[in-house]
Amino acid sequence: MSESMERRRIVLGVTGSIAAYKAAELARILVSRGYEVRVVMTQSGMEFITPTTMQAVTGQPVVTDFWDKSEASGIGHIQLADWAEALVIAPATADVIAKLAMGFAESPLLAVALATKAPILVAPAMNMNMYSNPKTQENIEELRKRGVRFVDPEEGELACGWNGTGRLADPEEIFFHVRRILSPQDFAGKRVLITTGPTREALDPVRFITNRSSGKMGVALAREAFRRGAEVTLVHGPVHIKVPGPVKREEVTSTAEMRKAVMDHMESKSEMPDVVIMAAAVADYRPAEVADLKMKKSDKTPTIKLVENPDILHELGKSKVDEKKPILVGFAVETGEIEDLLNEARTKLKNKNADMIVGNFANEAFDLDTNRVWLVDKHGRQEEVATTYKSRVANKILDTILTL
Ligand code: C5P
């Protein structure tokens, strides 16, 4: 279902890694998005960041040991375990992962982990050899089997001087995963292929034809589909985008490249996407010829001859294997009146054999964080989504896809 406005209660466990300072950034992100955060730290965690810092960021007392009778740590581990809607351990050391796998309860954090019924998310951070050690991997596997979710560490330079996989994931990335574990997984098991951004059609090695699309609508769709449990692939034109790590990204430049990237996903019936959302502002035409060398200024005004590009959505619609799969969603961008937009959307729905067309106006959509859309579907339904954040528009589109 759509994003809930409820406050979410997170217990954040901080253990002894050099990356512990990033826990403060994660806590800040959570608090700024309206989450309530209670921090539990291990003794070694406190060697790297102080409870005072975590208390200042969260505005809540920090739990550090079982026996502290002061008011600050007044809340017991069982209460905390019941209170939590998610337990997030970031950073998580090899040691705490091993102890979680064994079911130890020697510290308040381990006791909360053992007692809670809430989902658990673990973001490991350690030396690459400790991470790749078969014992650590076995512990991670064991925890995964018990339903614990992981945010994989990144590759890069490690505090110990080595270069490899073991760096704590970016706090924004961890946040994407927190949202996912708190959300109903109504897209679980669904493959969703999304295209977004503009395409570029080269004239010569330095010039091209393109449009003002920022790719933000497709990025919002990718993030929200991921949050709702989908396996997402995002084929995008040359724009800067930030999506959760597990979203597969394929960057393309021209319409022909985008077509190939999309069609490659249609080849195997068993791996066929369940849903294809074409949010890309694909260039309808390309220059008939691409000059090998930069075109020189001359006395004669040049004329550019254009030829039509393949229409990817149309091609998908034509070759749709059966009625249900994949569900095809296209966009229609207009600049005129609402009636024209709706007519265009209905015409595209029919001509491209799509299941739904999302109609929007260029001046309300391009490069903005908000959008106003009309959803026109194959059942004859037509719904306006008033101006709101693209994340909300994305959820509305995803809600409707589930009813197609
Ligand atoms: O026909 P028009 O370009 O307005 O259609 C828009 C919809 O069709 C969008 O979903 C867009 O991604 C898709 N499209 C396409 N291939 C093209 C042009 C548009 O898939 N060459």
Coordinates of C-alpha atoms and ligand atoms in Angstrom, one line a residue:
M1 CA 0.0 0.0 0.0
S2 CA 1.0 3.6 -0.2
E3 CA 3.4 5.3 2.1
S4 CA 2.1 5.6 5.5
M5 CA 2.2 8.9 7.4
E6 CA 2.6 7.1 10.7
R7 CA 5.7 7.7 12.8
R8 CA 7.9 4.6 12.7
R9 CA 9.7 3.4 15.7
I10 CA 13.3 2.3 15.1
V11 CA 15.8 0.8 17.5
L12 CA 19.3 1.6 16.1
G13 CA 22.1 -0.7 17.3
V14 CA 25.6 0.8 17.1
T15 CA 28.6 -1.6 17.4
G16 CA 32.4 -1.2 17.5
S17 CA 33.4 -0.3 14.0
I18 CA 35.3 2.8 12.7
A19 CA 32.1 3.4 10.7
A20 CA 30.1 4.0 13.9
Y21 CA 30.3 7.8 13.2
K22 CA 28.0 7.2 10.2
A23 CA 25.3 5.9 12.6
A24 CA 24.8 9.5 13.7
E25 CA 24.1 10.4 10.0
L26 CA 21.7 7.5 9.7
A27 CA 19.9 8.6 12.9
R28 CA 19.7 12.2 11.6
I29 CA 18.2 11.0 8.3
L30 CA 15.6 8.9 10.2
V31 CA 14.7 11.7 12.7
S32 CA 14.4 14.3 9.9
R33 CA 11.9 12.0 8.1
G34 CA 9.7 11.7 11.2
Y35 CA 11.0 8.4 12.6
E36 CA 11.4 7.9 16.3
V37 CA 14.8 6.5 17.0
R38 CA 16.1 4.8 20.2
V39 CA 19.8 4.0 20.2
V40 CA 21.4 0.9 21.8
M41 CA 25.2 0.9 21.9
T42 CA 27.7 -1.9 22.7
Q43 CA 30.7 -1.2 24.8
S44 CA 33.0 -1.2 21.8
G45 CA 30.6 1.0 19.9
M46 CA 31.1 3.6 22.5
E47 CA 34.9 3.5 21.8
F48 CA 34.1 5.0 18.4
I49 CA 31.2 7.4 19.0
T50 CA 29.7 8.7 22.3
P51 CA 26.2 8.1 23.6
T52 CA 26.0 11.9 24.0
T53 CA 26.3 12.4 20.2
M54 CA 23.6 9.8 19.6
Q55 CA 21.4 11.3 22.3
A56 CA 21.8 14.7 20.8
V57 CA 20.8 13.6 17.3
T58 CA 17.8 11.5 18.4
G59 CA 16.6 13.5 21.4
Q60 CA 16.2 10.3 23.3
P61 CA 18.3 8.6 26.0
V62 CA 20.7 6.0 24.8
V63 CA 20.8 2.4 26.2
T64 CA 24.4 1.3 26.9
D65 CA 24.3 -1.4 29.7
F66 CA 22.0 -3.7 31.5
W67 CA 22.7 -2.5 34.9
D68 CA 22.5 1.3 34.6
K69 CA 19.8 2.4 37.0
S70 CA 19.9 6.0 35.9
E71 CA 16.8 7.5 34.3
A72 CA 18.7 7.8 30.9
S73 CA 18.7 4.1 30.4
G74 CA 15.4 3.6 32.2
I75 CA 13.8 1.6 29.4
G76 CA 14.4 -2.1 29.7
H77 CA 15.6 -4.3 26.8
I78 CA 12.3 -6.2 26.6
Q79 CA 10.3 -3.0 26.5
L80 CA 12.6 -1.8 23.7
A81 CA 12.2 -5.0 21.9
D82 CA 8.4 -4.7 22.0
W83 CA 8.4 -1.0 21.2
A84 CA 10.6 -1.4 18.0
E85 CA 8.9 -1.6 14.6
A86 CA 12.3 -2.4 13.2
L87 CA 15.7 -3.1 14.6
V88 CA 18.6 -1.7 12.5
I89 CA 22.2 -2.6 13.4
A90 CA 24.5 -0.2 11.6
P91 CA 27.4 -0.6 11.7
A92 CA 27.4 -4.3 12.5
T93 CA 30.8 -5.9 13.3
A94 CA 31.8 -9.5 12.5
D95 CA 31.6 -10.2 16.2
V96 CA 28.0 -9.0 16.7
I97 CA 26.9 -10.9 13.5
A98 CA 28.5 -14.1 15.0
K99 CA 26.7 -13.5 18.3
L100 CA 23.4 -12.8 16.6
A101 CA 23.8 -16.1 14.7
M102 CA 24.5 -17.9 17.9
G103 CA 21.6 -16.3 19.8
F104 CA 23.8 -14.7 22.5
A105 CA 22.2 -12.1 24.8
E106 CA 25.1 -10.8 26.7
S107 CA 24.5 -7.1 25.9
P108 CA 21.3 -5.0 25.7
L109 CA 21.6 -4.9 21.9
L110 CA 21.8 -8.7 21.6
A111 CA 19.0 -9.1 24.1
V112 CA 16.8 -6.7 22.1
A113 CA 17.6 -8.7 18.9
L114 CA 16.7 -11.9 20.5
A115 CA 13.5 -10.7 22.1
T116 CA 12.0 -8.6 19.3
K117 CA 9.4 -9.7 16.9
A118 CA 10.2 -6.7 14.6
P119 CA 12.1 -7.2 11.4
I120 CA 15.9 -6.9 11.7
L121 CA 18.2 -5.1 9.3
V122 CA 21.9 -5.5 9.5
A123 CA 24.5 -3.3 7.8
P124 CA 27.9 -5.0 8.2
A125 CA 31.2 -3.0 8.3
M126 CA 34.5 -4.7 8.7
N127 CA 37.9 -5.5 7.2
M128 CA 37.4 -7.2 3.8
N129 CA 39.1 -10.5 4.9
M130 CA 36.9 -10.7 8.0
Y131 CA 33.8 -10.1 5.8
S132 CA 34.8 -12.7 3.2
N133 CA 35.8 -15.2 5.9
P134 CA 33.7 -18.4 5.4
K135 CA 32.7 -18.3 9.1
T136 CA 31.3 -14.7 8.7
Q137 CA 29.6 -15.6 5.5
E138 CA 28.1 -18.7 7.2
N139 CA 26.8 -16.6 10.0
I140 CA 25.2 -14.1 7.5
E141 CA 23.6 -17.0 5.6
E142 CA 22.3 -18.5 8.9
L143 CA 20.7 -15.1 9.8
R144 CA 19.3 -14.6 6.3
K145 CA 17.5 -18.0 6.7
R146 CA 16.0 -16.7 9.9
G147 CA 14.6 -13.7 8.0
V148 CA 17.2 -11.1 9.0
R149 CA 17.8 -8.7 6.1
F150 CA 21.2 -7.2 5.1
V151 CA 22.4 -4.1 3.5
D152 CA 25.6 -5.3 1.7
P153 CA 28.8 -3.4 2.5
E154 CA 30.4 -1.4 -0.3
E155 CA 33.7 -1.9 -2.0
G156 CA 36.4 0.7 -1.5
E157 CA 39.2 1.9 0.7
L158 CA 38.9 0.5 4.3
A159 CA 40.0 2.2 7.5
C160 CA 42.6 -0.6 8.0
G161 CA 44.3 0.4 4.7
W162 CA 43.0 -2.5 2.6
N163 CA 40.9 -2.0 -0.5
G164 CA 37.9 -4.3 -0.8
T165 CA 34.3 -5.1 0.3
G166 CA 33.6 -4.2 3.8
R167 CA 32.8 -0.5 4.0
L168 CA 29.5 0.4 5.6
A169 CA 26.8 1.2 3.1
D170 CA 25.9 4.8 2.6
P171 CA 23.4 6.0 5.3
E172 CA 21.0 7.1 2.5
E173 CA 21.2 3.5 1.1
I174 CA 20.6 2.0 4.6
F175 CA 17.5 4.3 4.8
F176 CA 16.1 2.9 1.5
H177 CA 16.3 -0.5 3.1
V178 CA 14.7 0.6 6.4
R179 CA 11.8 1.9 4.4
R180 CA 11.6 -1.4 2.6
I181 CA 11.4 -3.5 5.7
L182 CA 8.7 -1.3 7.2
S183 CA 6.5 -1.5 4.0
P184 CA 4.0 -4.0 2.9
Q185 CA 5.6 -6.1 0.2
D186 CA 2.8 -6.0 -2.3
F187 CA 5.3 -6.1 -5.2
A188 CA 7.3 -9.0 -3.8
G189 CA 8.3 -11.5 -6.4
K190 CA 7.4 -9.0 -9.3
R191 CA 10.0 -8.0 -11.9
V192 CA 9.5 -4.4 -12.8
L193 CA 11.4 -2.8 -15.7
I194 CA 11.4 1.0 -15.8
T195 CA 12.8 3.3 -18.4
T196 CA 13.5 7.0 -17.6
G197 CA 15.2 10.1 -18.6
P198 CA 15.8 11.6 -22.1
T199 CA 17.6 9.9 -24.9
R200 CA 20.3 11.7 -27.0
E201 CA 20.5 11.5 -30.7
A202 CA 23.9 12.4 -32.1
L203 CA 24.4 14.9 -35.0
D204 CA 28.2 14.7 -34.9
P205 CA 30.8 13.8 -32.2
V206 CA 30.0 16.9 -30.2
R207 CA 26.3 17.7 -30.8
F208 CA 23.1 16.0 -30.1
I209 CA 19.3 16.4 -30.0
T210 CA 17.6 15.8 -26.6
N211 CA 14.8 17.1 -24.4
R212 CA 14.3 18.5 -20.9
S213 CA 13.4 15.2 -19.1
S214 CA 15.2 14.8 -15.8
G215 CA 14.4 11.2 -15.2
K216 CA 12.9 12.0 -11.7
M217 CA 9.5 10.4 -12.3
G218 CA 11.2 7.0 -13.3
V219 CA 13.5 7.3 -10.4
A220 CA 10.6 7.8 -8.0
L221 CA 8.9 4.7 -9.6
A222 CA 12.1 2.6 -9.2
R223 CA 12.5 3.6 -5.5
E224 CA 8.9 3.0 -4.6
A225 CA 8.6 -0.3 -6.5
F226 CA 11.8 -1.4 -4.6
R227 CA 10.3 -0.3 -1.3
R228 CA 7.2 -2.4 -2.0
G229 CA 9.4 -5.5 -2.7
A230 CA 9.8 -5.5 -6.4
E231 CA 12.9 -6.6 -8.3
V232 CA 13.6 -3.5 -10.2
T233 CA 15.7 -2.7 -13.4
L234 CA 16.0 0.9 -14.4
V235 CA 17.1 1.6 -18.0
H236 CA 18.0 5.3 -18.0
G237 CA 19.2 8.0 -20.4
P238 CA 22.2 10.2 -19.6
V239 CA 21.0 11.8 -16.3
H240 CA 22.4 11.6 -12.8
I241 CA 20.2 9.3 -10.7
K242 CA 20.3 7.9 -7.3
V243 CA 18.5 4.6 -6.6
P244 CA 18.9 1.9 -4.0
G245 CA 21.8 -0.4 -4.7
P246 CA 19.8 -3.6 -5.5
V247 CA 18.0 -1.7 -8.3
K248 CA 19.8 -2.8 -11.4
R249 CA 20.8 0.2 -13.5
E250 CA 21.5 0.2 -17.2
E251 CA 22.6 3.5 -18.7
V252 CA 22.0 4.1 -22.4
T253 CA 22.4 7.2 -24.7
S254 CA 20.3 6.8 -27.8
T255 CA 16.8 5.5 -28.4
A256 CA 18.2 2.6 -30.4
E257 CA 20.3 1.7 -27.3
M258 CA 17.3 2.0 -25.0
R259 CA 15.3 -0.2 -27.4
K260 CA 18.1 -2.9 -27.3
A261 CA 18.3 -2.7 -23.5
V262 CA 14.6 -3.2 -23.1
M263 CA 14.3 -5.9 -25.8
D264 CA 17.1 -7.9 -24.1
H265 CA 14.8 -8.3 -21.1
M266 CA 12.1 -9.7 -23.3
E267 CA 14.1 -12.5 -24.7
S268 CA 13.7 -15.2 -22.1
K269 CA 10.1 -16.1 -21.2
S270 CA 11.0 -17.2 -17.7
E271 CA 12.8 -13.9 -16.9
M272 CA 10.3 -11.7 -18.6
P273 CA 9.3 -8.6 -16.5
D274 CA 5.9 -8.7 -15.0
V275 CA 5.5 -4.9 -15.4
V276 CA 7.2 -2.5 -17.9
I277 CA 6.8 1.2 -17.2
M278 CA 8.1 3.4 -20.0
A279 CA 8.6 6.7 -18.2
A280 CA 11.4 7.7 -20.6
A281 CA 11.0 10.8 -22.8
V282 CA 12.2 8.9 -25.8
A283 CA 13.3 10.9 -28.8
D284 CA 10.8 10.2 -31.6
Y285 CA 13.2 11.2 -34.3
R286 CA 17.0 11.1 -34.9
P287 CA 19.2 12.7 -37.5
A288 CA 19.3 10.6 -40.7
E289 CA 23.1 10.9 -40.7
V290 CA 25.7 11.2 -38.0
A291 CA 28.8 13.0 -39.1
D292 CA 32.1 11.3 -38.2
L293 CA 33.8 14.6 -37.7
K294 CA 32.5 17.8 -36.1
M295 CA 30.4 19.7 -38.7
K296 CA 32.1 23.0 -39.6
K297 CA 30.4 26.4 -39.8
S298 CA 29.9 27.3 -43.5
D299 CA 28.1 30.0 -45.6
K300 CA 25.2 27.7 -46.2
T301 CA 22.6 27.2 -43.5
P302 CA 22.6 23.5 -42.8
T303 CA 19.4 21.4 -42.9
I304 CA 19.0 18.5 -40.6
K305 CA 17.1 15.6 -42.0
L306 CA 15.4 13.5 -39.4
V307 CA 14.2 9.9 -39.5
E308 CA 11.7 8.2 -37.2
N309 CA 13.1 6.2 -34.2
P310 CA 11.7 2.8 -33.3
D311 CA 8.7 3.1 -30.9
I312 CA 9.7 0.8 -28.1
L313 CA 6.3 0.8 -26.3
H314 CA 4.5 0.1 -29.6
E315 CA 6.8 -2.8 -30.3
L316 CA 6.2 -4.2 -26.8
G317 CA 2.5 -3.8 -27.2
K318 CA 2.5 -5.6 -30.6
S319 CA 4.5 -8.6 -29.3
K320 CA 2.8 -8.9 -25.9
V321 CA 2.8 -12.7 -25.3
D322 CA -0.5 -12.9 -23.5
E323 CA -3.1 -10.6 -22.0
K324 CA -1.4 -10.3 -18.5
K325 CA 2.3 -10.2 -19.1
P326 CA 4.0 -7.9 -19.1
I327 CA 1.7 -5.2 -17.9
L328 CA 2.6 -2.2 -20.1
V329 CA 2.5 1.3 -18.8
G330 CA 3.3 4.3 -21.0
F331 CA 3.4 8.1 -20.5
A332 CA 1.9 10.9 -22.6
V333 CA 3.4 14.4 -22.2
E334 CA 1.3 17.2 -23.7
T335 CA 1.4 21.0 -23.7
G336 CA -2.3 21.8 -24.5
E337 CA -5.6 21.5 -22.7
I338 CA -6.8 18.7 -20.4
E339 CA -9.2 17.3 -23.1
D340 CA -6.3 17.1 -25.6
L341 CA -4.1 15.3 -23.0
L342 CA -6.9 12.8 -22.2
N343 CA -7.6 12.2 -25.9
E344 CA -3.9 11.6 -26.5
A345 CA -3.7 9.2 -23.6
R346 CA -6.7 7.2 -24.9
T347 CA -5.3 7.1 -28.4
K348 CA -1.9 5.9 -27.2
L349 CA -3.5 3.3 -24.9
K350 CA -5.2 1.8 -28.0
N351 CA -2.4 2.3 -30.6
K352 CA 0.4 1.0 -28.4
N353 CA -1.7 -1.8 -26.9
A354 CA -0.8 -0.5 -23.4
D355 CA -2.6 -1.4 -20.2
M356 CA -2.3 2.1 -18.8
I357 CA -1.2 5.6 -20.0
V358 CA -0.1 8.2 -17.5
G359 CA -0.9 11.6 -18.9
N360 CA 0.9 14.7 -17.7
F361 CA 1.7 18.3 -18.8
A362 CA 5.3 19.1 -19.8
N363 CA 5.3 22.3 -17.6
E364 CA 4.1 20.3 -14.6
A365 CA 6.4 17.3 -15.0
F366 CA 9.8 18.1 -16.5
D367 CA 12.6 18.5 -14.0
L368 CA 10.2 19.1 -11.0
D369 CA 9.9 17.1 -7.8
T370 CA 6.1 17.2 -8.1
N371 CA 3.7 16.2 -10.9
R372 CA 0.0 16.1 -11.7
V373 CA -1.2 13.1 -13.7
W374 CA -4.2 11.4 -15.2
L375 CA -4.3 7.6 -15.1
V376 CA -6.1 6.2 -18.1
D377 CA -6.4 2.5 -18.2
K378 CA -7.6 -0.3 -20.5
H379 CA -10.8 -0.9 -18.3
G380 CA -11.9 2.6 -19.3
R381 CA -11.1 4.1 -16.0
Q382 CA -9.7 7.6 -15.7
E383 CA -8.4 9.1 -12.5
E384 CA -6.7 12.5 -11.8
V385 CA -3.9 12.5 -9.2
A386 CA -3.7 16.1 -8.0
T387 CA -0.3 17.8 -7.8
T388 CA 1.9 16.0 -5.3
Y389 CA 5.4 14.7 -4.8
K390 CA 6.6 12.3 -7.5
S391 CA 7.1 9.6 -4.8
R392 CA 3.3 9.8 -4.1
V393 CA 2.4 9.9 -7.8
A394 CA 4.6 6.8 -8.2
N395 CA 2.8 5.0 -5.5
K396 CA -0.6 5.9 -7.0
I397 CA 0.6 4.5 -10.4
L398 CA 1.9 1.3 -8.6
D399 CA -1.4 0.9 -6.7
T400 CA -3.3 1.1 -10.0
I401 CA -1.0 -1.4 -11.7
L402 CA -2.0 -4.0 -9.1
T403 CA -5.6 -3.6 -10.2
L404 CA -5.0 -4.0 -13.9
Ligands
C5P1 O1 4.2 8.6 -28.9 P1 4.8 9.2 -27.7 O2 6.3 9.4 -27.8 O3 4.1 10.5 -27.2 O4 4.5 8.1 -26.6 C1 5.0 8.3 -25.3 C2 5.1 6.9 -24.7 O5 5.8 6.0 -25.6 C3 6.1 6.9 -23.5 O6 5.7 5.9 -22.6 C4 7.4 6.7 -24.1 O7 8.4 6.2 -23.2 C5 7.1 5.7 -25.2 N1 7.9 5.8 -26.4 C6 8.6 4.7 -26.9 N2 9.4 4.8 -28.0 C7 9.4 6.0 -28.7 C8 8.6 7.1 -28.3 C9 7.9 6.9 -27.2 O8 8.6 3.7 -26.2 N3 10.1 6.0 -29.8

